[in-house]
GROMACS .gro file of C-alpha atoms in nm:
model
  460
    1MET     CA    1  -9.172   8.441   4.195
    2PRO     CA    2  -9.001   8.367   3.861
    3ALA     CA    3  -9.130   8.558   3.564
    4THR     CA    4  -9.173   8.230   3.378
    5TRP     CA    5  -9.226   7.917   3.584
    6THR     CA    6  -9.036   7.603   3.486
    7ALA     CA    7  -9.097   7.242   3.584
    8GLU     CA    8  -8.813   7.273   3.837
    9ASP     CA    9  -8.985   7.576   3.997
   10HIS     CA   10  -9.303   7.374   4.052
   11LEU     CA   11  -9.101   7.080   4.186
   12GLU     CA   12  -8.925   7.307   4.434
   13VAL     CA   13  -9.263   7.428   4.562
   14LEU     CA   14  -9.368   7.065   4.611
   15ARG     CA   15  -9.046   6.982   4.797
   16ASN     CA   16  -9.088   7.273   5.037
   17LEU     CA   17  -9.454   7.194   5.106
   18LEU     CA   18  -9.375   6.832   5.185
   19LYS     CA   19  -9.142   6.951   5.461
   20ALA     CA   20  -9.434   7.113   5.646
   21THR     CA   21  -9.552   6.791   5.812
   22VAL     CA   22  -9.409   6.723   6.160
   23PRO     CA   23  -9.390   6.351   6.252
   24TYR     CA   24  -9.489   6.385   6.617
   25THR     CA   25  -9.725   6.568   6.850
   26CYS     CA   26  -9.694   6.640   7.225
   27GLY     CA   27  -9.902   6.804   7.493
   28VAL     CA   28 -10.095   6.784   7.820
   29HIS     CA   29 -10.442   6.628   7.830
   30PRO     CA   30 -10.690   6.680   8.120
   31VAL     CA   31 -10.841   6.361   8.257
   32ARG     CA   32 -11.081   6.260   8.534
   33ALA     CA   33 -10.909   6.209   8.868
   34GLU     CA   34 -11.072   5.869   8.914
   35ASP     CA   35 -10.908   5.744   8.594
   36LEU     CA   36 -10.556   5.801   8.721
   37GLY     CA   37 -10.533   5.487   8.931
   38VAL     CA   38 -10.319   5.182   8.847
   39PHE     CA   39 -10.351   4.831   8.991
   40TYR     CA   40 -10.038   4.614   8.977
   41ILE     CA   41  -9.893   4.290   9.108
   42SER     CA   42  -9.638   4.369   9.377
   43GLY     CA   43  -9.339   4.135   9.403
   44ASN     CA   44  -9.133   3.914   9.175
   45GLY     CA   45  -9.384   3.655   9.056
   46GLU     CA   46  -9.412   3.456   9.377
   47PRO     CA   47  -9.742   3.297   9.494
   48THR     CA   48  -9.744   3.534   9.791
   49ASP     CA   49  -9.743   3.844   9.568
   50SER     CA   50 -10.035   4.078   9.622
   51ALA     CA   51 -10.230   4.328   9.417
   52ARG     CA   52 -10.170   4.692   9.504
   53TYR     CA   53 -10.306   5.025   9.390
   54VAL     CA   54 -10.147   5.363   9.317
   55ASP     CA   55 -10.356   5.679   9.290
   56PHE     CA   56 -10.147   5.900   9.065
   57CYS     CA   57 -10.339   6.208   9.172
   58ALA     CA   58 -10.167   6.175   9.511
   59ALA     CA   59  -9.894   5.914   9.478
   60GLY     CA   60  -9.647   5.913   9.767
   61ASP     CA   61  -9.277   5.830   9.747
   62ALA     CA   62  -9.323   5.496   9.927
   63GLN     CA   63  -9.587   5.385   9.675
   64LEU     CA   64  -9.367   5.476   9.379
   65VAL     CA   65  -9.067   5.300   9.532
   66ASP     CA   66  -9.276   4.983   9.570
   67LEU     CA   67  -9.404   5.013   9.213
   68ALA     CA   68  -9.048   5.050   9.086
   69ALA     CA   69  -8.934   4.751   9.294
   70SER     CA   70  -9.208   4.536   9.138
   71CYS     CA   71  -9.082   4.605   8.786
   72GLN     CA   72  -8.852   4.387   8.583
   73GLN     CA   73  -8.540   4.539   8.431
   74ALA     CA   74  -8.630   4.674   8.088
   75THR     CA   75  -8.455   4.517   7.791
   76PHE     CA   76  -8.444   4.625   7.427
   77GLY     CA   77  -8.440   4.436   7.099
   78VAL     CA   78  -8.132   4.386   6.884
   79ASP     CA   79  -8.020   4.105   6.651
   80GLN     CA   80  -8.349   3.914   6.697
   81LYS     CA   81  -8.314   3.886   7.075
   82ASP     CA   82  -8.385   4.085   7.390
   83VAL     CA   83  -8.077   4.245   7.540
   84LEU     CA   84  -8.023   4.375   7.893
   85ASP     CA   85  -7.763   4.650   7.884
   86GLU     CA   86  -7.794   4.921   8.148
   87THR     CA   87  -7.537   5.136   7.969
   88TYR     CA   88  -7.796   5.173   7.689
   89ARG     CA   89  -8.126   5.147   7.875
   90LYS     CA   90  -8.184   5.165   8.250
   91ALA     CA   91  -8.552   5.144   8.348
   92GLY     CA   92  -8.817   4.916   8.491
   93LYS     CA   93  -9.111   4.759   8.310
   94LEU     CA   94  -9.441   4.586   8.378
   95ASP     CA   95  -9.605   4.379   8.105
   96THR     CA   96  -9.980   4.416   8.051
   97GLN     CA   97 -10.060   4.100   8.250
   98LYS     CA   98  -9.898   4.262   8.555
   99PHE     CA   99 -10.098   4.586   8.571
  100ALA     CA  100 -10.437   4.739   8.490
  101THR     CA  101 -10.567   5.094   8.472
  102ARG     CA  102 -10.901   5.268   8.433
  103PHE     CA  103 -10.744   5.520   8.196
  104ASP     CA  104 -10.886   5.471   7.845
  105VAL     CA  105 -10.708   5.659   7.567
  106ALA     CA  106 -11.017   5.652   7.343
  107ALA     CA  107 -11.282   5.742   7.603
  108SER     CA  108 -11.061   6.017   7.746
  109GLY     CA  109 -11.047   6.192   7.409
  110LEU     CA  110 -10.669   6.153   7.380
  111LEU     CA  111 -10.687   5.958   7.053
  112ASP     CA  112 -10.903   6.235   6.910
  113ALA     CA  113 -10.638   6.486   7.017
  114ILE     CA  114 -10.348   6.312   6.840
  115SER     CA  115 -10.531   6.189   6.529
  116PRO     CA  116 -10.535   6.516   6.327
  117ASP     CA  117 -10.156   6.537   6.340
  118LEU     CA  118 -10.080   6.169   6.279
  119LEU     CA  119 -10.341   6.135   6.006
  120ASP     CA  120 -10.241   6.456   5.828
  121GLY     CA  121 -10.243   6.384   5.456
  122GLN     CA  122 -10.459   6.071   5.474
  123LYS     CA  123 -10.742   6.032   5.225
  124ALA     CA  124 -11.083   6.082   5.386
  125ASP     CA  125 -11.244   5.803   5.183
  126ASP     CA  126 -10.989   5.547   5.306
  127GLY     CA  127 -11.199   5.523   5.622
  128LYS     CA  128 -10.891   5.472   5.842
  129VAL     CA  129 -10.865   5.548   6.213
  130ILE     CA  130 -10.600   5.498   6.481
  131ARG     CA  131 -10.633   5.209   6.724
  132ALA     CA  132 -10.419   5.211   7.040
  133GLU     CA  133 -10.298   4.885   7.193
  134MET     CA  134 -10.156   4.902   7.546
  135TYR     CA  135  -9.799   4.774   7.549
  136LYS     CA  136  -9.600   4.843   7.868
  137LEU     CA  137  -9.582   5.038   8.192
  138ASN     CA  138  -9.233   5.178   8.249
  139VAL     CA  139  -9.080   5.334   8.558
  140TYR     CA  140  -8.774   5.556   8.529
  141GLY     CA  141  -8.628   5.626   8.872
  142PRO     CA  142  -8.329   5.847   8.957
  143GLY     CA  143  -8.044   5.771   8.717
  144SER     CA  144  -8.266   5.594   8.462
  145PHE     CA  145  -8.253   5.669   8.087
  146PHE     CA  146  -8.292   5.520   7.739
  147LYS     CA  147  -8.049   5.612   7.462
  148ALA     CA  148  -8.153   5.691   7.105
  149HIS     CA  149  -8.371   5.422   6.947
  150LYS     CA  150  -8.673   5.351   6.729
  151ASP     CA  151  -8.969   5.147   6.844
  152THR     CA  152  -8.994   4.790   6.718
  153PRO     CA  153  -9.247   4.741   6.434
  154ARG     CA  154  -9.530   4.515   6.554
  155GLY     CA  155  -9.727   4.464   6.235
  156ASP     CA  156  -9.780   4.573   5.877
  157ASN     CA  157 -10.023   4.846   5.985
  158MET     CA  158  -9.835   4.985   6.284
  159ILE     CA  159  -9.772   5.356   6.231
  160GLY     CA  160  -9.645   5.485   6.564
  161SER     CA  161  -9.634   5.495   6.941
  162LEU     CA  162  -9.809   5.689   7.213
  163VAL     CA  163  -9.633   5.755   7.543
  164VAL     CA  164  -9.859   5.871   7.829
  165VAL     CA  165  -9.669   6.025   8.122
  166LEU     CA  166  -9.861   5.991   8.449
  167PRO     CA  167  -9.865   6.293   8.682
  168THR     CA  168  -9.578   6.230   8.922
  169ALA     CA  169  -9.338   6.496   9.044
  170HIS     CA  170  -8.996   6.433   8.888
  171GLU     CA  171  -8.702   6.613   8.732
  172GLY     CA  172  -8.536   6.522   8.404
  173GLY     CA  173  -8.656   6.239   8.185
  174VAL     CA  174  -8.694   6.476   7.890
  175LEU     CA  175  -8.807   6.298   7.573
  176THR     CA  176  -8.615   6.411   7.266
  177LEU     CA  177  -8.756   6.332   6.922
  178SER     CA  178  -8.581   6.360   6.587
  179HIS     CA  179  -8.663   6.274   6.228
  180GLY     CA  180  -8.486   6.426   5.930
  181ASP     CA  181  -8.469   6.802   5.979
  182HIS     CA  182  -8.720   6.797   6.266
  183SER     CA  183  -8.624   6.771   6.633
  184TYR     CA  184  -8.800   6.851   6.959
  185ALA     CA  185  -8.742   6.812   7.333
  186PHE     CA  186  -9.053   6.748   7.543
  187ASP     CA  187  -9.021   6.805   7.918
  188ALA     CA  188  -9.333   6.628   8.049
  189ALA     CA  189  -9.248   6.702   8.414
  190ALA     CA  190  -9.233   7.077   8.354
  191GLU     CA  191  -9.546   7.077   8.136
  192LEU     CA  192  -9.749   6.885   8.395
  193THR     CA  193  -9.636   7.112   8.676
  194ALA     CA  194  -9.724   7.421   8.472
  195HIS     CA  195 -10.066   7.272   8.399
  196GLY     CA  196 -10.125   7.218   8.772
  197GLY     CA  197 -10.045   7.581   8.841
  198GLY     CA  198  -9.801   7.503   9.120
  199SER     CA  199  -9.560   7.241   9.248
  200THR     CA  200  -9.786   6.942   9.169
  201PRO     CA  201  -9.882   6.804   8.826
  202GLY     CA  202 -10.260   6.817   8.878
  203SER     CA  203 -10.530   6.597   8.721
  204ALA     CA  204 -10.383   6.551   8.375
  205VAL     CA  205 -10.142   6.338   8.176
  206ALA     CA  206  -9.865   6.446   7.943
  207TYR     CA  207  -9.837   6.268   7.609
  208SER     CA  208  -9.617   6.229   7.308
  209ALA     CA  209  -9.736   6.050   6.994
  210PHE     CA  210  -9.493   5.990   6.709
  211PHE     CA  211  -9.443   5.781   6.400
  212SER     CA  212  -9.261   5.458   6.473
  213ASP     CA  213  -8.951   5.547   6.271
  214VAL     CA  214  -8.887   5.862   6.476
  215VAL     CA  215  -8.564   5.834   6.675
  216HIS     CA  216  -8.626   5.918   7.040
  217THR     CA  217  -8.430   5.936   7.364
  218VAL     CA  218  -8.531   5.945   7.730
  219GLU     CA  219  -8.281   6.169   7.905
  220GLU     CA  220  -8.166   6.079   8.255
  221VAL     CA  221  -8.414   6.124   8.537
  222ARG     CA  222  -8.244   6.334   8.805
  223ALA     CA  223  -8.503   6.304   9.084
  224GLY     CA  224  -8.840   6.139   9.146
  225PHE     CA  225  -9.007   5.876   8.929
  226ARG     CA  226  -9.117   5.912   8.567
  227VAL     CA  227  -9.401   5.662   8.513
  228THR     CA  228  -9.532   5.603   8.161
  229ILE     CA  229  -9.780   5.380   7.982
  230THR     CA  230  -9.685   5.309   7.621
  231TYR     CA  231  -9.929   5.217   7.345
  232ASN     CA  232  -9.862   5.083   6.996
  233LEU     CA  233 -10.065   5.271   6.734
  234PHE     CA  234 -10.217   5.091   6.436
  235LEU     CA  235 -10.398   5.227   6.133
  236VAL     CA  236 -10.721   5.026   6.100
  237ASP     CA  237 -11.051   5.041   5.914
  238ARG     CA  238 -11.312   5.265   6.069
  239PRO     CA  239 -11.572   5.064   6.265
  240PHE     CA  240 -11.901   4.981   6.095
  241ARG     CA  241 -12.129   5.277   6.037
  242ALA     CA  242 -12.505   5.262   6.005
  243ALA     CA  243 -12.622   5.273   5.644
  244ALA     CA  244 -12.794   5.605   5.704
  245LEU     CA  245 -12.464   5.771   5.795
  246THR     CA  246 -12.233   5.908   5.530
  247LEU     CA  247 -11.881   6.044   5.537
  248GLY     CA  248 -11.854   6.413   5.607
  249ARG     CA  249 -11.672   6.652   5.378
  250ARG     CA  250 -11.305   6.686   5.465
  251ILE     CA  251 -11.155   7.032   5.422
  252ALA     CA  252 -10.799   6.991   5.296
  253PRO     CA  253 -10.529   7.181   5.490
  254ALA     CA  254 -10.364   7.479   5.322
  255ALA     CA  255 -10.035   7.293   5.261
  256GLU     CA  256 -10.221   7.010   5.089
  257ARG     CA  257 -10.413   7.249   4.865
  258ALA     CA  258 -10.086   7.421   4.772
  259CYS     CA  259  -9.934   7.081   4.683
  260GLU     CA  260 -10.226   7.013   4.453
  261THR     CA  261 -10.183   7.349   4.282
  262ALA     CA  262  -9.811   7.287   4.226
  263LEU     CA  263  -9.868   6.936   4.091
  264ARG     CA  264 -10.140   7.051   3.851
  265ALA     CA  265  -9.909   7.326   3.725
  266LEU     CA  266  -9.632   7.072   3.671
  267LEU     CA  267  -9.864   6.853   3.463
  268ALA     CA  268  -9.960   7.152   3.254
  269ASP     CA  269  -9.595   7.190   3.147
  270VAL     CA  270  -9.588   6.976   2.830
  271ALA     CA  271  -9.206   6.979   2.832
  272PHE     CA  272  -9.207   6.773   3.153
  273LEU     CA  273  -9.193   6.397   3.081
  274PRO     CA  274  -9.358   6.444   2.740
  275ALA     CA  275  -9.358   6.068   2.674
  276GLY     CA  276  -9.496   5.994   3.020
  277GLY     CA  277  -9.330   5.809   3.306
  278PHE     CA  278  -9.308   5.848   3.682
  279LEU     CA  279  -9.258   6.136   3.922
  280ALA     CA  280  -9.074   5.973   4.215
  281PHE     CA  281  -9.055   6.072   4.580
  282GLY     CA  282  -8.812   5.922   4.826
  283LEU     CA  283  -9.034   5.835   5.122
  284THR     CA  284  -8.951   6.032   5.434
  285HIS     CA  285  -9.071   5.757   5.669
  286GLN     CA  286  -8.998   5.389   5.713
  287TYR     CA  287  -9.267   5.122   5.705
  288PRO     CA  288  -9.275   4.769   5.852
  289MET     CA  289  -9.181   4.502   5.598
  290ARG     CA  290  -9.169   4.124   5.639
  291ARG     CA  291  -8.812   3.999   5.659
  292ARG     CA  292  -8.831   3.621   5.605
  293ARG     CA  293  -8.794   3.507   5.244
  294LYS     CA  294  -9.090   3.268   5.262
  295GLU     CA  295  -9.307   3.549   5.399
  296LEU     CA  296  -9.204   3.823   5.159
  297LYS     CA  297  -9.505   3.986   5.001
  298PRO     CA  298  -9.538   4.244   4.725
  299LEU     CA  299  -9.581   4.597   4.854
  300SER     CA  300  -9.944   4.575   4.747
  301HIS     CA  301 -10.002   4.303   5.007
  302PRO     CA  302 -10.056   4.448   5.255
  303PRO     CA  303 -10.126   4.779   5.079
  304VAL     CA  304  -9.844   5.002   5.196
  305LEU     CA  305 -10.021   5.290   5.024
  306GLN     CA  306 -10.289   5.274   5.294
  307VAL     CA  307 -10.046   5.320   5.583
  308LEU     CA  308  -9.840   5.606   5.443
  309LYS     CA  309  -9.763   5.874   5.701
  310GLY     CA  310  -9.719   6.250   5.704
  311SER     CA  311  -9.582   6.404   5.386
  312ASP     CA  312  -9.576   6.060   5.219
  313ALA     CA  313  -9.953   6.034   5.265
  314ARG     CA  314  -9.999   6.394   5.152
  315ILE     CA  315  -9.845   6.346   4.808
  316ARG     CA  316 -10.039   6.022   4.755
  317THR     CA  317 -10.367   6.193   4.850
  318VAL     CA  318 -10.304   6.490   4.622
  319ALA     CA  319 -10.196   6.277   4.326
  320GLU     CA  320 -10.495   6.045   4.343
  321ARG     CA  321 -10.738   6.333   4.390
  322ILE     CA  322 -10.638   6.470   4.051
  323GLY     CA  323 -10.649   6.127   3.889
  324LEU     CA  324 -10.285   6.015   3.897
  325PRO     CA  325 -10.220   5.651   3.993
  326THR     CA  326  -9.961   5.597   4.268
  327LEU     CA  327  -9.732   5.302   4.342
  328VAL     CA  328  -9.483   5.215   4.613
  329LYS     CA  329  -9.174   5.022   4.503
  330PHE     CA  330  -8.828   4.933   4.628
  331VAL     CA  331  -8.533   5.078   4.442
  332TYR     CA  332  -8.225   4.860   4.409
  333GLU     CA  333  -7.894   4.991   4.287
  334THR     CA  334  -7.680   4.727   4.118
  335THR     CA  335  -7.303   4.744   4.114
  336GLU     CA  336  -7.068   4.505   3.942
  337TYR     CA  337  -6.725   4.516   4.097
  338ASP     CA  338  -6.569   4.851   3.995
  339VAL     CA  339  -6.783   4.918   3.688
  340GLN     CA  340  -6.974   5.247   3.696
  341PRO     CA  341  -7.232   5.387   3.676
  342ALA     CA  342  -7.466   5.170   3.881
  343TYR     CA  343  -7.810   5.077   3.751
  344GLU     CA  344  -8.134   5.148   3.933
  345VAL     CA  345  -8.403   4.880   3.922
  346LEU     CA  346  -8.758   4.896   4.057
  347LEU     CA  347  -8.910   4.597   4.239
  348ASP     CA  348  -9.236   4.552   4.426
  349HIS     CA  349  -9.084   4.328   4.695
  350ILE     CA  350  -8.769   4.286   4.901
  351LEU     CA  351  -8.496   4.068   4.757
  352ASP     CA  352  -8.336   3.831   5.005
  353LEU     CA  353  -7.975   3.936   4.950
  354ASP     CA  354  -7.850   3.605   5.092
  355TYR     CA  355  -8.061   3.408   4.843
  356TYR     CA  356  -8.054   3.578   4.504
  357TYR     CA  357  -7.709   3.546   4.352
  358ASP     CA  358  -7.611   3.437   4.005
  359GLU     CA  359  -7.314   3.231   3.891
  360ASP     CA  360  -7.088   3.536   3.894
  361GLY     CA  361  -7.161   3.618   4.256
  362ASP     CA  362  -7.404   3.907   4.216
  363MET     CA  363  -7.780   3.944   4.196
  364CYS     CA  364  -7.806   4.135   3.870
  365ALA     CA  365  -7.967   3.845   3.684
  366GLU     CA  366  -8.254   3.833   3.932
  367LEU     CA  367  -8.299   4.210   3.913
  368ASP     CA  368  -8.304   4.198   3.533
  369LYS     CA  369  -8.564   3.923   3.543
  370GLN     CA  370  -8.805   4.077   3.795
  371GLY     CA  371  -8.744   4.449   3.790
  372VAL     CA  372  -8.806   4.756   3.578
  373LEU     CA  373  -8.497   4.951   3.476
  374VAL     CA  374  -8.496   5.321   3.564
  375ASP     CA  375  -8.436   5.521   3.249
  376ARG     CA  376  -8.271   5.853   3.318
  377PRO     CA  377  -7.966   6.041   3.187
  378ALA     CA  378  -7.639   5.868   3.271
  379THR     CA  379  -7.424   6.035   3.536
  380GLY     CA  380  -7.100   5.928   3.373
  381ALA     CA  381  -6.939   5.689   3.129
  382GLU     CA  382  -6.871   5.328   3.220
  383THR     CA  383  -6.512   5.257   3.314
  384ASP     CA  384  -6.336   4.926   3.348
  385THR     CA  385  -6.081   4.929   3.631
  386VAL     CA  386  -6.046   4.551   3.655
  387GLY     CA  387  -5.842   4.479   3.345
  388ASP     CA  388  -5.839   4.442   2.969
  389ASP     CA  389  -5.929   4.074   2.956
  390ASP     CA  390  -6.152   3.983   2.663
  391TRP     CA  391  -6.379   3.769   2.880
  392TRP     CA  392  -6.454   4.068   3.101
  393ARG     CA  393  -6.541   4.297   2.813
  394ALA     CA  394  -6.761   4.030   2.653
  395ARG     CA  395  -6.941   3.974   2.982
  396GLN     CA  396  -7.005   4.346   3.024
  397LYS     CA  397  -7.136   4.384   2.670
  398ALA     CA  398  -7.376   4.093   2.717
  399ARG     CA  399  -7.502   4.238   3.044
  400ASN     CA  400  -7.553   4.586   2.898
  401ASP     CA  401  -7.729   4.453   2.587
  402LYS     CA  402  -7.966   4.261   2.811
  403ARG     CA  403  -8.046   4.571   3.012
  404HIS     CA  404  -8.111   4.775   2.701
  405ASN     CA  405  -8.380   4.523   2.608
  406ALA     CA  406  -8.530   4.517   2.956
  407LYS     CA  407  -8.849   4.684   3.070
  408LYS     CA  408  -8.779   5.052   3.123
  409ALA     CA  409  -8.954   5.339   3.294
  410ALA     CA  410  -8.876   5.708   3.263
  411VAL     CA  411  -8.837   5.841   3.618
  412HIS     CA  412  -8.792   6.196   3.739
  413TRP     CA  413  -8.691   6.214   4.107
  414ALA     CA  414  -8.871   6.498   4.286
  415THR     CA  415  -8.711   6.417   4.622
  416ASP     CA  416  -8.408   6.202   4.686
  417ARG     CA  417  -8.418   5.862   4.850
  418THR     CA  418  -8.284   5.862   5.203
  419GLU     CA  419  -8.117   5.522   5.159
  420LEU     CA  420  -8.149   5.229   4.921
  421ASN     CA  421  -8.385   4.962   5.056
  422PRO     CA  422  -8.203   4.859   5.378
  423VAL     CA  423  -8.383   4.560   5.524
  424GLU     CA  424  -8.152   4.518   5.821
  425THR     CA  425  -8.092   4.788   6.081
  426GLU     CA  426  -7.808   4.884   6.309
  427TYR     CA  427  -7.787   4.846   6.686
  428LEU     CA  428  -7.943   5.188   6.727
  429GLY     CA  429  -8.244   5.094   6.520
  430TYR     CA  430  -8.481   4.917   6.756
  431GLY     CA  431  -8.608   4.971   7.106
  432ASN     CA  432  -8.847   4.785   7.334
  433GLU     CA  433  -8.835   4.412   7.257
  434HIS     CA  434  -8.694   4.235   6.955
  435SER     CA  435  -8.910   4.130   6.662
  436ILE     CA  436  -8.836   3.861   6.404
  437ASP     CA  437  -9.147   3.927   6.198
  438HIS     CA  438  -9.099   4.281   6.069
  439VAL     CA  439  -8.820   4.524   5.998
  440TYR     CA  440  -8.819   4.873   5.855
  441GLY     CA  441  -8.753   4.902   5.483
  442HIS     CA  442  -8.696   5.203   5.262
  443ALA     CA  443  -8.908   5.244   4.953
  444ALA     CA  444  -9.017   5.519   4.716
  445LEU     CA  445  -9.351   5.655   4.600
  446PHE     CA  446  -9.410   5.675   4.226
  447VAL     CA  447  -9.676   5.895   4.067
  448ARG     CA  448  -9.763   5.781   3.716
  449ILE     CA  449  -9.755   6.069   3.465
  450ALA     CA  450  -9.940   6.034   3.136
  451ALA     CA  451  -9.784   6.123   2.801
  452VAL     CA  452  -9.849   6.445   2.608
  453VAL     CA  453 -10.059   6.385   2.295
  454ASP     CA  454 -10.117   6.664   2.042
  455GLY     CA  455  -9.995   6.921   2.293
  456VAL     CA  456 -10.226   6.803   2.573
  457ARG     CA  457 -10.145   6.583   2.870
  458SER     CA  458 -10.366   6.276   2.849
  459THR     CA  459 -10.545   6.136   3.153
  460TYR     CA  460 -10.595   5.791   3.306
   0.00000   0.00000   0.00000
C-alpha cells in the first residue's frame, strides 16, 4: 500500500475490483424425473405428421435419431437475413410451435440459481428480476458444431441467454465462453455423467447462463446427441407485491463494498477534478440499441441504466448509493482527413452515419450541434498533412474556433473504451436468427463529480 494514496491509486483499486465480475455461470441442476419429457411433431410439416414423446431420463438411440430427423437445419443471422452455412453451424432446430416440455425454468428453481450471478451489481430498489422466454430446441448429432458467435439481441431489455442441456449420453459438444479476459470451457456431458455417479447422466440438467454479448462456441459433438433448450433472458420489473410486503435488506458483496470505499476516497481527494466533471468508464458489455434512424431513441429511452450488467451495474449502483448521478452516453471520435488529434464528442443517441454528413463530406457539424465536447489534455499538436492552401487553413481555424465555443465537459477516463460506438457488427457477431430491430452498440458510463468549494467536495 502506498504511503500516501493518490487519485490514481484509488482509480487502480476501482479498475481491479471491476474485473471481479464473471459474465456467465454454469452448473448442474437436479430436476424431477417427470419434468424431463419433451413432446414434438415428428416429420417435415406434412398433414400425416404425428406427435411423439421422448423421456430424457431414459432416451434410447432410436428416439434421439427420430428427434434429430424431425429438426430443420439450423441457420444463423448475418446481414439482416438467415444464412444456412454448415461450415459455420451444423445442427438441427425445432421452433417453439413444434415442441413442448413440462420443464419450467422458474418452478424448477433454475432461475433462482442463475440470478445471483447475472444480477450481481444491480440495485435492490430497482425491483428487477429475470424472465426466461423459451426460444429453440437444438439437436447436435455426431459431427455437429457452432463456431464462435454472439446471440442475437431480441429487445431493449434482453440481457442474456440460458442454455439447458438435457441428460443424454454424448461426447464432445463442449461450450466455450469468452468475454474480455474471462474464458471458460463447460463440458455438460462430463458434468451430467459425474452427477449421475456412473455412465448415465441421471435426473438433472446441465446449464449455462451468460450475458448476450459473450462470445460462445459449441465444439464438435463426437458421439451421441447433445439436446438443448435455449431461453432468451430479459430484465423485467418484479411482479406486483402485496402492499403489506416490503423489500428486504440487500447485503452488498465484498467487491461492491470495496468499490464504494475506493470511490469515496477518490472524492475526498480535492486535487481530483477540482472544478467538477465526469469520471468515465468504458462499459465492459454491449447492450441492444435500435438501428433504424426513424426508431433511434436517446439512451434514456429505454433506460439503459436499468439493464446494465456485471461490473457496469456495479459501478452505477455504488455511485448512486453515495449520491453521484450516472449517465450512459455514446462517444464519437471525429477525424477530418489527416488532421490530428481527433476530437471526442458525447451524444445520448446513435448517429446514422449514412445520414449525417455536412457539405464537406463529414459529420462534424452534426456532432458540434448535438454533442458535448470532451475536455481533456491534448495528446499532440495538430498537424496539416494535406497542403498549405489558404482555404484549408481558414476552414480549420473556423472549425476549431467553433469547438472552443461548444459545450464542454471535463472527463477523466477510469477505464478505457473497448471500441468507439460500433453500430454494425461483423460476420462473427450474431448467432441464432437475424434481427433487423436491434444491434449491439458500445457506450460509456459517466459518473458526475461535483466541484470542490472552499476545500470541500460539494454534493448533489
